[in-house]
């Protein structure tokens, strides 16, 4: 299998596709994301943070069981000590996930579009499946940092096959927390994993299997993009985003695809597991 797309992602670990969505498609997804803000729970709000390990996602079945439903996760700075909302609901969410691609028609339409299938075909997939999706808000002032990571920490397959599609629904700038990559870092294997805790007695339901690697800031390349751009991300490339220090949000829709043909195994200890009656939906099967 040879394609320009495959050559570029093999070289750098990511590919930038400008004008991937038409303006009307951007508007539809952006409006859907705003509507999700108003649908979020009014009580028992769950916080998501990639920095603060004390937050609920590692200890709460709400996060662990979010793979086949639409679940809402708030910014750390949006919720008070007693669970009260400290900001306007429209800027309170960190993300919504992890099954928008099957449970929401607007996101499903883009995720299972022919252009996504064509990219997966060019990347050499034989039987790709969408394993998770997220709407990410990165709201002004409180949009939190996403730590340096590889997507394969969370969606490990043997051999590695995870590919991310990250679609900007607003301009992503240095000021509001655009993605930053270490070019070529996907060639060094998987550096750690985020897994279901084998210790059934522990309050920590999911854990990292080893300490976080240290990646020097000087090795990262910021990738500011305009809205409608899609960044295709190799599961092993190291990337991050800084906190949003601006007065403009940075909405994005992202989802991940894995190979599911017989010689590729999705790890049974990955935090995200499909229910037995809801396998990951297949994009196509190469004949």
PDB file of C-alpha atoms in Angstrom:
ATOM      1  CA  UNK A   1       0.000   0.000   0.000  1.00  0.00           C
ATOM      2  CA  UNK A   2       1.463   3.356  -1.029  1.00  0.00           C
ATOM      3  CA  UNK A   3      -0.077   6.819  -0.852  1.00  0.00           C
ATOM      4  CA  UNK A   4       1.134  10.356  -0.238  1.00  0.00           C
ATOM      5  CA  UNK A   5      -1.018  10.445   2.902  1.00  0.00           C
ATOM      6  CA  UNK A   6       0.591   7.276   4.226  1.00  0.00           C
ATOM      7  CA  UNK A   7       4.083   8.543   3.425  1.00  0.00           C
ATOM      8  CA  UNK A   8       3.499  11.782   5.323  1.00  0.00           C
ATOM      9  CA  UNK A   9       2.025  10.206   8.438  1.00  0.00           C
ATOM     10  CA  UNK A  10       4.812   7.607   8.449  1.00  0.00           C
ATOM     11  CA  UNK A  11       7.382  10.427   8.323  1.00  0.00           C
ATOM     12  CA  UNK A  12       5.954  12.983  10.784  1.00  0.00           C
ATOM     13  CA  UNK A  13       3.260  11.121  12.731  1.00  0.00           C
ATOM     14  CA  UNK A  14       0.502  13.506  11.646  1.00  0.00           C
ATOM     15  CA  UNK A  15      -1.039  15.045   8.522  1.00  0.00           C
ATOM     16  CA  UNK A  16      -2.846  18.396   8.179  1.00  0.00           C
ATOM     17  CA  UNK A  17      -5.814  18.520   5.782  1.00  0.00           C
ATOM     18  CA  UNK A  18      -7.127  22.057   5.358  1.00  0.00           C
ATOM     19  CA  UNK A  19     -10.753  22.796   4.387  1.00  0.00           C
ATOM     20  CA  UNK A  20     -11.749  19.255   5.330  1.00  0.00           C
ATOM     21  CA  UNK A  21     -15.227  20.388   6.392  1.00  0.00           C
ATOM     22  CA  UNK A  22     -17.397  22.788   4.429  1.00  0.00           C
ATOM     23  CA  UNK A  23     -18.578  25.935   6.283  1.00  0.00           C
ATOM     24  CA  UNK A  24     -22.117  24.572   6.633  1.00  0.00           C
ATOM     25  CA  UNK A  25     -20.785  21.314   8.121  1.00  0.00           C
ATOM     26  CA  UNK A  26     -18.724  23.277  10.641  1.00  0.00           C
ATOM     27  CA  UNK A  27     -21.829  25.239  11.645  1.00  0.00           C
ATOM     28  CA  UNK A  28     -23.902  22.078  12.141  1.00  0.00           C
ATOM     29  CA  UNK A  29     -21.330  20.448  14.427  1.00  0.00           C
ATOM     30  CA  UNK A  30     -20.615  23.675  16.317  1.00  0.00           C
ATOM     31  CA  UNK A  31     -24.320  24.229  16.996  1.00  0.00           C
ATOM     32  CA  UNK A  32     -24.635  20.598  18.102  1.00  0.00           C
ATOM     33  CA  UNK A  33     -21.773  21.159  20.548  1.00  0.00           C
ATOM     34  CA  UNK A  34     -23.480  24.233  22.003  1.00  0.00           C
ATOM     35  CA  UNK A  35     -26.720  22.295  22.391  1.00  0.00           C
ATOM     36  CA  UNK A  36     -24.874  19.561  24.281  1.00  0.00           C
ATOM     37  CA  UNK A  37     -23.891  22.217  26.865  1.00  0.00           C
ATOM     38  CA  UNK A  38     -27.556  22.770  27.683  1.00  0.00           C
ATOM     39  CA  UNK A  39     -28.213  19.018  27.864  1.00  0.00           C
ATOM     40  CA  UNK A  40     -25.491  18.434  30.472  1.00  0.00           C
ATOM     41  CA  UNK A  41     -26.435  17.143  33.943  1.00  0.00           C
ATOM     42  CA  UNK A  42     -27.579  19.710  36.502  1.00  0.00           C
ATOM     43  CA  UNK A  43     -26.472  17.575  39.452  1.00  0.00           C
ATOM     44  CA  UNK A  44     -23.617  15.163  40.181  1.00  0.00           C
ATOM     45  CA  UNK A  45     -21.386  16.901  37.636  1.00  0.00           C
ATOM     46  CA  UNK A  46     -18.276  14.953  36.657  1.00  0.00           C
ATOM     47  CA  UNK A  47     -14.964  16.764  36.204  1.00  0.00           C
ATOM     48  CA  UNK A  48     -12.322  15.756  33.684  1.00  0.00           C
ATOM     49  CA  UNK A  49      -8.662  16.688  34.023  1.00  0.00           C
ATOM     50  CA  UNK A  50      -5.602  15.164  32.360  1.00  0.00           C
ATOM     51  CA  UNK A  51      -3.384  16.901  34.931  1.00  0.00           C
ATOM     52  CA  UNK A  52      -5.072  16.360  38.314  1.00  0.00           C
ATOM     53  CA  UNK A  53      -5.204  12.643  39.122  1.00  0.00           C
ATOM     54  CA  UNK A  54      -7.535  13.330  42.050  1.00  0.00           C
ATOM     55  CA  UNK A  55     -10.423  13.987  39.689  1.00  0.00           C
ATOM     56  CA  UNK A  56     -13.212  11.520  39.249  1.00  0.00           C
ATOM     57  CA  UNK A  57     -12.431   9.822  35.973  1.00  0.00           C
ATOM     58  CA  UNK A  58      -9.969   7.369  37.544  1.00  0.00           C
ATOM     59  CA  UNK A  59     -12.352   6.435  40.355  1.00  0.00           C
ATOM     60  CA  UNK A  60     -15.789   6.692  38.800  1.00  0.00           C
ATOM     61  CA  UNK A  61     -17.735   4.150  36.769  1.00  0.00           C
ATOM     62  CA  UNK A  62     -19.386   7.083  34.940  1.00  0.00           C
ATOM     63  CA  UNK A  63     -16.128   7.559  33.021  1.00  0.00           C
ATOM     64  CA  UNK A  64     -15.363   3.849  32.743  1.00  0.00           C
ATOM     65  CA  UNK A  65     -18.785   3.106  31.252  1.00  0.00           C
ATOM     66  CA  UNK A  66     -18.923   6.066  28.859  1.00  0.00           C
ATOM     67  CA  UNK A  67     -17.794   4.166  25.782  1.00  0.00           C
ATOM     68  CA  UNK A  68     -21.242   3.420  24.387  1.00  0.00           C
ATOM     69  CA  UNK A  69     -23.147   6.538  25.465  1.00  0.00           C
ATOM     70  CA  UNK A  70     -23.057  10.330  25.524  1.00  0.00           C
ATOM     71  CA  UNK A  71     -21.396  11.452  28.774  1.00  0.00           C
ATOM     72  CA  UNK A  72     -20.586  14.951  29.989  1.00  0.00           C
ATOM     73  CA  UNK A  73     -17.347  16.076  31.637  1.00  0.00           C
ATOM     74  CA  UNK A  74     -16.885  19.540  33.155  1.00  0.00           C
ATOM     75  CA  UNK A  75     -13.816  21.728  33.455  1.00  0.00           C
ATOM     76  CA  UNK A  76     -12.117  21.715  36.853  1.00  0.00           C
ATOM     77  CA  UNK A  77     -12.586  25.479  37.176  1.00  0.00           C
ATOM     78  CA  UNK A  78     -16.286  25.338  36.312  1.00  0.00           C
ATOM     79  CA  UNK A  79     -17.574  23.404  39.322  1.00  0.00           C
ATOM     80  CA  UNK A  80     -17.471  24.450  42.970  1.00  0.00           C
ATOM     81  CA  UNK A  81     -16.721  22.331  46.044  1.00  0.00           C
ATOM     82  CA  UNK A  82     -20.378  21.405  46.446  1.00  0.00           C
ATOM     83  CA  UNK A  83     -20.923  20.610  42.777  1.00  0.00           C
ATOM     84  CA  UNK A  84     -22.417  23.985  41.940  1.00  0.00           C
ATOM     85  CA  UNK A  85     -21.720  25.559  38.561  1.00  0.00           C
ATOM     86  CA  UNK A  86     -19.408  28.581  38.800  1.00  0.00           C
ATOM     87  CA  UNK A  87     -19.652  29.709  35.162  1.00  0.00           C
ATOM     88  CA  UNK A  88     -22.263  29.989  32.420  1.00  0.00           C
ATOM     89  CA  UNK A  89     -23.318  26.486  31.246  1.00  0.00           C
ATOM     90  CA  UNK A  90     -22.259  27.331  27.691  1.00  0.00           C
ATOM     91  CA  UNK A  91     -18.587  27.526  28.786  1.00  0.00           C
ATOM     92  CA  UNK A  92     -18.614  24.883  31.530  1.00  0.00           C
ATOM     93  CA  UNK A  93     -17.766  21.657  29.721  1.00  0.00           C
ATOM     94  CA  UNK A  94     -14.352  20.145  29.074  1.00  0.00           C
ATOM     95  CA  UNK A  95     -15.697  17.514  26.687  1.00  0.00           C
ATOM     96  CA  UNK A  96     -18.597  15.250  25.771  1.00  0.00           C
ATOM     97  CA  UNK A  97     -17.833  11.622  24.874  1.00  0.00           C
ATOM     98  CA  UNK A  98     -17.375   8.859  23.987  1.00  0.00           C
ATOM     99  CA  UNK A  99     -20.085   7.616  21.584  1.00  0.00           C
ATOM    100  CA  UNK A 100     -21.214  10.722  19.719  1.00  0.00           C
ATOM    101  CA  UNK A 101     -20.294   8.886  16.503  1.00  0.00           C
ATOM    102  CA  UNK A 102     -23.168   6.435  17.004  1.00  0.00           C
ATOM    103  CA  UNK A 103     -25.563   8.246  19.337  1.00  0.00           C
ATOM    104  CA  UNK A 104     -25.748  11.689  17.677  1.00  0.00           C
ATOM    105  CA  UNK A 105     -26.822  11.953  14.001  1.00  0.00           C
ATOM    106  CA  UNK A 106     -24.786  15.071  13.174  1.00  0.00           C
ATOM    107  CA  UNK A 107     -21.513  13.554  14.368  1.00  0.00           C
ATOM    108  CA  UNK A 108     -22.366  10.134  12.967  1.00  0.00           C
ATOM    109  CA  UNK A 109     -22.845  11.607   9.483  1.00  0.00           C
ATOM    110  CA  UNK A 110     -19.329  13.096   9.409  1.00  0.00           C
ATOM    111  CA  UNK A 111     -17.648  10.124  11.086  1.00  0.00           C
ATOM    112  CA  UNK A 112     -19.054   7.601   8.616  1.00  0.00           C
ATOM    113  CA  UNK A 113     -18.730   9.815   5.553  1.00  0.00           C
ATOM    114  CA  UNK A 114     -17.008   8.601   2.400  1.00  0.00           C
ATOM    115  CA  UNK A 115     -14.122  11.026   2.903  1.00  0.00           C
ATOM    116  CA  UNK A 116     -13.264   9.329   6.225  1.00  0.00           C
ATOM    117  CA  UNK A 117     -13.507   5.918   4.583  1.00  0.00           C
ATOM    118  CA  UNK A 118     -11.227   7.101   1.771  1.00  0.00           C
ATOM    119  CA  UNK A 119      -8.567   8.286   4.238  1.00  0.00           C
ATOM    120  CA  UNK A 120      -8.671   4.977   6.104  1.00  0.00           C
ATOM    121  CA  UNK A 121      -8.386   3.155   2.770  1.00  0.00           C
ATOM    122  CA  UNK A 122      -5.334   5.231   1.823  1.00  0.00           C
ATOM    123  CA  UNK A 123      -3.787   4.523   5.236  1.00  0.00           C
ATOM    124  CA  UNK A 124      -4.021   0.803   4.527  1.00  0.00           C
ATOM    125  CA  UNK A 125      -6.814  -0.224   6.875  1.00  0.00           C
ATOM    126  CA  UNK A 126      -8.554  -3.491   6.019  1.00  0.00           C
ATOM    127  CA  UNK A 127     -11.430  -3.460   8.509  1.00  0.00           C
ATOM    128  CA  UNK A 128     -11.372  -0.143  10.422  1.00  0.00           C
ATOM    129  CA  UNK A 129     -13.741   0.512  13.314  1.00  0.00           C
ATOM    130  CA  UNK A 130     -14.516   3.715  15.179  1.00  0.00           C
ATOM    131  CA  UNK A 131     -13.824   3.094  18.863  1.00  0.00           C
ATOM    132  CA  UNK A 132     -14.577   6.474  20.454  1.00  0.00           C
ATOM    133  CA  UNK A 133     -15.414  10.116  19.807  1.00  0.00           C
ATOM    134  CA  UNK A 134     -15.362  13.409  21.707  1.00  0.00           C
ATOM    135  CA  UNK A 135     -16.504  16.993  21.388  1.00  0.00           C
ATOM    136  CA  UNK A 136     -13.782  19.099  23.024  1.00  0.00           C
ATOM    137  CA  UNK A 137     -14.527  22.681  24.106  1.00  0.00           C
ATOM    138  CA  UNK A 138     -11.291  24.262  25.392  1.00  0.00           C
ATOM    139  CA  UNK A 139     -13.287  27.204  26.733  1.00  0.00           C
ATOM    140  CA  UNK A 140     -11.798  30.688  27.301  1.00  0.00           C
ATOM    141  CA  UNK A 141      -9.772  31.034  30.474  1.00  0.00           C
ATOM    142  CA  UNK A 142     -10.712  27.672  32.006  1.00  0.00           C
ATOM    143  CA  UNK A 143      -9.969  25.316  29.088  1.00  0.00           C
ATOM    144  CA  UNK A 144      -7.458  22.994  30.725  1.00  0.00           C
ATOM    145  CA  UNK A 145      -4.114  21.629  29.600  1.00  0.00           C
ATOM    146  CA  UNK A 146      -3.968  18.229  27.913  1.00  0.00           C
ATOM    147  CA  UNK A 147      -0.748  16.577  29.015  1.00  0.00           C
ATOM    148  CA  UNK A 148       1.839  15.235  26.597  1.00  0.00           C
ATOM    149  CA  UNK A 149       0.624  11.806  25.519  1.00  0.00           C
ATOM    150  CA  UNK A 150       0.245   9.219  22.797  1.00  0.00           C
ATOM    151  CA  UNK A 151      -3.305   8.156  21.923  1.00  0.00           C
ATOM    152  CA  UNK A 152      -2.091   4.547  22.073  1.00  0.00           C
ATOM    153  CA  UNK A 153      -1.773   4.942  25.850  1.00  0.00           C
ATOM    154  CA  UNK A 154      -5.558   4.783  25.897  1.00  0.00           C
ATOM    155  CA  UNK A 155      -6.441   2.785  22.753  1.00  0.00           C
ATOM    156  CA  UNK A 156      -3.712   0.156  22.535  1.00  0.00           C
ATOM    157  CA  UNK A 157      -3.786  -2.537  19.885  1.00  0.00           C
ATOM    158  CA  UNK A 158      -1.241  -5.206  19.061  1.00  0.00           C
ATOM    159  CA  UNK A 159       0.212  -4.360  16.615  1.00  0.00           C
ATOM    160  CA  UNK A 160      -0.435  -0.637  16.988  1.00  0.00           C
ATOM    161  CA  UNK A 161      -3.164   0.673  14.699  1.00  0.00           C
ATOM    162  CA  UNK A 162      -4.957   3.650  16.332  1.00  0.00           C
ATOM    163  CA  UNK A 163      -5.438   6.741  14.173  1.00  0.00           C
ATOM    164  CA  UNK A 164      -7.064   9.962  15.390  1.00  0.00           C
ATOM    165  CA  UNK A 165      -9.129  12.421  13.367  1.00  0.00           C
ATOM    166  CA  UNK A 166      -9.082  15.865  15.029  1.00  0.00           C
ATOM    167  CA  UNK A 167     -11.341  18.397  13.317  1.00  0.00           C
ATOM    168  CA  UNK A 168     -11.160  22.080  14.254  1.00  0.00           C
ATOM    169  CA  UNK A 169     -14.586  23.718  14.531  1.00  0.00           C
ATOM    170  CA  UNK A 170     -12.973  27.052  15.456  1.00  0.00           C
ATOM    171  CA  UNK A 171      -9.551  28.475  14.663  1.00  0.00           C
ATOM    172  CA  UNK A 172      -6.911  26.827  16.870  1.00  0.00           C
ATOM    173  CA  UNK A 173      -4.126  29.262  17.795  1.00  0.00           C
ATOM    174  CA  UNK A 174      -1.120  29.361  20.096  1.00  0.00           C
ATOM    175  CA  UNK A 175      -3.165  31.528  22.463  1.00  0.00           C
ATOM    176  CA  UNK A 176      -6.200  29.247  22.768  1.00  0.00           C
ATOM    177  CA  UNK A 177      -4.319  25.950  22.924  1.00  0.00           C
ATOM    178  CA  UNK A 178      -3.653  24.497  19.479  1.00  0.00           C
ATOM    179  CA  UNK A 179      -2.210  20.997  19.230  1.00  0.00           C
ATOM    180  CA  UNK A 180       1.557  20.574  19.499  1.00  0.00           C
ATOM    181  CA  UNK A 181       3.468  17.539  18.220  1.00  0.00           C
ATOM    182  CA  UNK A 182       6.893  15.942  18.495  1.00  0.00           C
ATOM    183  CA  UNK A 183       7.542  15.118  14.850  1.00  0.00           C
ATOM    184  CA  UNK A 184       8.639  11.547  14.289  1.00  0.00           C
ATOM    185  CA  UNK A 185       7.989  10.465  17.894  1.00  0.00           C
ATOM    186  CA  UNK A 186       5.608   7.745  16.691  1.00  0.00           C
ATOM    187  CA  UNK A 187       8.646   5.728  15.622  1.00  0.00           C
ATOM    188  CA  UNK A 188       9.718   5.047  19.224  1.00  0.00           C
ATOM    189  CA  UNK A 189       6.890   2.723  20.315  1.00  0.00           C
ATOM    190  CA  UNK A 190       4.314   3.122  23.097  1.00  0.00           C
ATOM    191  CA  UNK A 191       5.746   4.832  26.185  1.00  0.00           C
ATOM    192  CA  UNK A 192       3.094   3.956  28.794  1.00  0.00           C
ATOM    193  CA  UNK A 193      -0.514   2.754  29.012  1.00  0.00           C
ATOM    194  CA  UNK A 194      -3.761   3.746  30.763  1.00  0.00           C
ATOM    195  CA  UNK A 195      -5.423   0.507  31.823  1.00  0.00           C
ATOM    196  CA  UNK A 196      -8.163  -0.986  33.958  1.00  0.00           C
ATOM    197  CA  UNK A 197      -6.707  -1.622  37.388  1.00  0.00           C
ATOM    198  CA  UNK A 198      -6.140  -5.359  37.941  1.00  0.00           C
ATOM    199  CA  UNK A 199      -6.417  -4.730  41.705  1.00  0.00           C
ATOM    200  CA  UNK A 200     -10.166  -5.150  42.267  1.00  0.00           C
ATOM    201  CA  UNK A 201      -9.886  -3.817  45.820  1.00  0.00           C
ATOM    202  CA  UNK A 202      -8.451  -0.463  44.781  1.00  0.00           C
ATOM    203  CA  UNK A 203     -10.519   2.712  44.532  1.00  0.00           C
ATOM    204  CA  UNK A 204      -8.523   3.562  41.402  1.00  0.00           C
ATOM    205  CA  UNK A 205     -10.498   1.896  38.621  1.00  0.00           C
ATOM    206  CA  UNK A 206      -8.028   2.909  35.916  1.00  0.00           C
ATOM    207  CA  UNK A 207      -4.311   3.511  36.312  1.00  0.00           C
ATOM    208  CA  UNK A 208      -1.178   4.263  34.329  1.00  0.00           C
ATOM    209  CA  UNK A 209       1.159   1.285  34.174  1.00  0.00           C
ATOM    210  CA  UNK A 210       4.283   3.427  34.639  1.00  0.00           C
ATOM    211  CA  UNK A 211       5.428   6.982  35.352  1.00  0.00           C
ATOM    212  CA  UNK A 212       4.954   9.703  32.769  1.00  0.00           C
ATOM    213  CA  UNK A 213       7.854  10.213  30.358  1.00  0.00           C
ATOM    214  CA  UNK A 214       9.461  13.646  30.272  1.00  0.00           C
ATOM    215  CA  UNK A 215       9.282  15.384  26.907  1.00  0.00           C
ATOM    216  CA  UNK A 216      11.290  18.639  26.589  1.00  0.00           C
ATOM    217  CA  UNK A 217       9.193  21.608  25.491  1.00  0.00           C
ATOM    218  CA  UNK A 218      11.780  22.410  22.810  1.00  0.00           C
ATOM    219  CA  UNK A 219      10.905  19.213  20.938  1.00  0.00           C
ATOM    220  CA  UNK A 220       7.271  20.221  20.274  1.00  0.00           C
ATOM    221  CA  UNK A 221       6.026  21.874  17.084  1.00  0.00           C
ATOM    222  CA  UNK A 222       2.846  23.967  17.524  1.00  0.00           C
ATOM    223  CA  UNK A 223       0.270  23.387  14.793  1.00  0.00           C
ATOM    224  CA  UNK A 224      -2.174  26.306  14.606  1.00  0.00           C
ATOM    225  CA  UNK A 225      -4.980  25.630  12.115  1.00  0.00           C
ATOM    226  CA  UNK A 226      -8.091  27.331  10.797  1.00  0.00           C
ATOM    227  CA  UNK A 227     -11.583  25.977  11.420  1.00  0.00           C
ATOM    228  CA  UNK A 228     -12.570  23.135   9.130  1.00  0.00           C
ATOM    229  CA  UNK A 229      -9.053  21.656   9.175  1.00  0.00           C
ATOM    230  CA  UNK A 230      -8.618  17.972  10.013  1.00  0.00           C
ATOM    231  CA  UNK A 231      -5.411  16.711  11.611  1.00  0.00           C
ATOM    232  CA  UNK A 232      -4.845  12.978  11.199  1.00  0.00           C
ATOM    233  CA  UNK A 233      -2.848  11.690  14.148  1.00  0.00           C
ATOM    234  CA  UNK A 234      -0.825   8.479  14.397  1.00  0.00           C
ATOM    235  CA  UNK A 235      -1.670   6.742  17.680  1.00  0.00           C
ATOM    236  CA  UNK A 236       1.987   6.742  18.709  1.00  0.00           C
ATOM    237  CA  UNK A 237       2.901  10.377  17.997  1.00  0.00           C
ATOM    238  CA  UNK A 238       3.456  12.447  21.161  1.00  0.00           C
ATOM    239  CA  UNK A 239       1.243  15.532  21.310  1.00  0.00           C
ATOM    240  CA  UNK A 240      -0.325  17.933  23.801  1.00  0.00           C
ATOM    241  CA  UNK A 241      -2.201  21.204  24.119  1.00  0.00           C
ATOM    242  CA  UNK A 242      -1.600  24.086  26.507  1.00  0.00           C
ATOM    243  CA  UNK A 243      -4.346  25.719  28.622  1.00  0.00           C
ATOM    244  CA  UNK A 244      -6.565  28.234  26.864  1.00  0.00           C
ATOM    245  CA  UNK A 245      -5.245  31.589  28.022  1.00  0.00           C
ATOM    246  CA  UNK A 246      -7.270  33.607  25.526  1.00  0.00           C
ATOM    247  CA  UNK A 247     -10.811  34.948  25.409  1.00  0.00           C
ATOM    248  CA  UNK A 248     -11.736  32.657  22.496  1.00  0.00           C
ATOM    249  CA  UNK A 249     -12.827  29.032  22.709  1.00  0.00           C
ATOM    250  CA  UNK A 250     -11.266  26.225  20.641  1.00  0.00           C
ATOM    251  CA  UNK A 251     -14.021  23.738  19.833  1.00  0.00           C
ATOM    252  CA  UNK A 252     -13.053  20.513  18.063  1.00  0.00           C
ATOM    253  CA  UNK A 253     -14.601  17.177  17.162  1.00  0.00           C
ATOM    254  CA  UNK A 254     -12.310  14.163  17.378  1.00  0.00           C
ATOM    255  CA  UNK A 255     -12.636  10.417  16.992  1.00  0.00           C
ATOM    256  CA  UNK A 256     -10.365   7.394  16.728  1.00  0.00           C
ATOM    257  CA  UNK A 257     -10.207   4.461  14.363  1.00  0.00           C
ATOM    258  CA  UNK A 258      -8.527   1.104  14.971  1.00  0.00           C
ATOM    259  CA  UNK A 259      -7.897  -1.952  12.807  1.00  0.00           C
ATOM    260  CA  UNK A 260     -10.073  -4.961  13.673  1.00  0.00           C
ATOM    261  CA  UNK A 261      -8.981  -7.654  11.233  1.00  0.00           C
ATOM    262  CA  UNK A 262      -7.954 -10.964  12.800  1.00  0.00           C
ATOM    263  CA  UNK A 263      -4.240 -10.294  13.210  1.00  0.00           C
ATOM    264  CA  UNK A 264      -4.855  -7.080  15.226  1.00  0.00           C
ATOM    265  CA  UNK A 265      -5.967  -7.371  18.855  1.00  0.00           C
ATOM    266  CA  UNK A 266      -7.582  -4.597  20.889  1.00  0.00           C
ATOM    267  CA  UNK A 267      -6.151  -4.869  24.408  1.00  0.00           C
ATOM    268  CA  UNK A 268      -8.534  -6.343  26.976  1.00  0.00           C
ATOM    269  CA  UNK A 269      -7.128  -4.067  29.693  1.00  0.00           C
ATOM    270  CA  UNK A 270      -7.676  -0.792  27.793  1.00  0.00           C
ATOM    271  CA  UNK A 271      -9.836   1.543  29.878  1.00  0.00           C
ATOM    272  CA  UNK A 272     -12.387   1.742  27.058  1.00  0.00           C
ATOM    273  CA  UNK A 273     -14.160  -1.539  26.341  1.00  0.00           C
ATOM    274  CA  UNK A 274     -17.172  -2.073  24.068  1.00  0.00           C
ATOM    275  CA  UNK A 275     -20.162  -3.878  25.606  1.00  0.00           C
ATOM    276  CA  UNK A 276     -20.600  -7.425  24.312  1.00  0.00           C
ATOM    277  CA  UNK A 277     -23.759  -6.413  22.459  1.00  0.00           C
ATOM    278  CA  UNK A 278     -22.276  -3.181  21.014  1.00  0.00           C
ATOM    279  CA  UNK A 279     -19.020  -3.894  19.174  1.00  0.00           C
ATOM    280  CA  UNK A 280     -17.137  -0.976  17.684  1.00  0.00           C
ATOM    281  CA  UNK A 281     -18.901  -0.012  14.404  1.00  0.00           C
ATOM    282  CA  UNK A 282     -17.028  -0.922  11.219  1.00  0.00           C
ATOM    283  CA  UNK A 283     -16.331   1.700   8.523  1.00  0.00           C
ATOM    284  CA  UNK A 284     -15.724  -0.825   5.732  1.00  0.00           C
ATOM    285  CA  UNK A 285     -14.170  -4.210   5.031  1.00  0.00           C
ATOM    286  CA  UNK A 286     -11.590  -4.481   2.263  1.00  0.00           C
ATOM    287  CA  UNK A 287     -12.377  -7.427  -0.003  1.00  0.00           C
TER     288      UNK A 287
END
